[in-house]
XYZ file of C-alpha atoms in Angstrom:
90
model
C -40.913 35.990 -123.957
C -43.671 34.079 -121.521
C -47.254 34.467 -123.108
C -48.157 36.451 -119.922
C -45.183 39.092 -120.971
C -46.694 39.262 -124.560
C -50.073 39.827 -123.100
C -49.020 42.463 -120.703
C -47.294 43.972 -123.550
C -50.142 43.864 -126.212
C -52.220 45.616 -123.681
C -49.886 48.324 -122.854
C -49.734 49.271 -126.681
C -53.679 48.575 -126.464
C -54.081 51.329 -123.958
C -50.826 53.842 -124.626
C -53.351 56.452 -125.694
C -55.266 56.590 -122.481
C -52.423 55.958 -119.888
C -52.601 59.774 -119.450
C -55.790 60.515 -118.412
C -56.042 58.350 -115.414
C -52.566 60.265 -114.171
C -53.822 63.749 -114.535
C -57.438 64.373 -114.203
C -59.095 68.052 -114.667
C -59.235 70.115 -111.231
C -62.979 69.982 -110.993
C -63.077 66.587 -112.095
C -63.963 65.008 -115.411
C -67.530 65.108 -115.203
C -67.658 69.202 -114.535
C -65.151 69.857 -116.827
C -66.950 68.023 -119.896
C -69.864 69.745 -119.068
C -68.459 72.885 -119.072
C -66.556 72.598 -121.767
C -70.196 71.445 -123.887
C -71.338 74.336 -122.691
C -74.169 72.511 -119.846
C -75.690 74.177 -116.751
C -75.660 71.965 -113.852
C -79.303 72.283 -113.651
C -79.855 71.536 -117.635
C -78.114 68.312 -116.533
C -79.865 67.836 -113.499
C -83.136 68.349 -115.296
C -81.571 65.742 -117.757
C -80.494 62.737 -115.289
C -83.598 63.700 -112.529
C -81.758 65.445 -110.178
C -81.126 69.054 -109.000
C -78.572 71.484 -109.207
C -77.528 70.959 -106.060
C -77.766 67.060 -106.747
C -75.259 67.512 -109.746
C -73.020 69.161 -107.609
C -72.734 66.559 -105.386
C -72.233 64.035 -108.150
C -69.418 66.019 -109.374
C -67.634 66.271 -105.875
C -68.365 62.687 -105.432
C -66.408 62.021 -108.734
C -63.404 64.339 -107.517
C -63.723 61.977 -104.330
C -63.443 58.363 -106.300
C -66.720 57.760 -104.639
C -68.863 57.673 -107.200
C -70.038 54.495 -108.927
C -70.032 53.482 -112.307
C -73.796 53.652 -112.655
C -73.788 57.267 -111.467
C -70.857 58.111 -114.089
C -72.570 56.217 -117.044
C -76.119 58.104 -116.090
C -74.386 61.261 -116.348
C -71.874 60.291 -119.412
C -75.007 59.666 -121.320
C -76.976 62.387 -120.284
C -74.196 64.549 -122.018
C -74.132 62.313 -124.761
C -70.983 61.438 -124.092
C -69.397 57.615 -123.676
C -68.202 56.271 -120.077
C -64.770 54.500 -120.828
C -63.500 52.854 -117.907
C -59.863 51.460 -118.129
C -57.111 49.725 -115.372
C -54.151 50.491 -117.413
C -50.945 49.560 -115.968
């Protein structure tokens, strides 16, 4: 087996636990969901990350999208106490 086989392999075993989260992702996206699911008003996370209701919406659809940006996610991952984890898992 070629090192780059045993690397590619390593990492699939690395990231097994994950590989289905990136394939399936909630309805409503993962930001709305965890926030629902801890029980958050968009506004108590607006008044949280120093944006409005309305501006939480639109960082939720933006997430649904895939055009949100890392910065965005982490500001809002944090806000709900919560870790960003960002993965490529192949």
């Amino acid at each position: 087996m070629s090192s780059q086989n045993l690397l590619v392999k390593q990492l699939e075993r690395r990231l097994a636990p994950w590989s289905a989260l990136g394939r399936i992702p909630p309805k409503g996206g993962w930001l709305r969901t965890i926030r629902q699911a801890l029980g958050m008003t968009a506004p108590q996370l607006g008044a949280r990350i120093g944006m409005t209701r309305q501006g939480v919406g639109d960082l939720e659809e933006r997430e649904r999208e895939g055009t949100v940006t890392l910065a965005a996610l982490r500001q809002a991952a944090e806000a709900m106490s919560c870790d960003l984890v960002y993965a490529i898992v192949p």
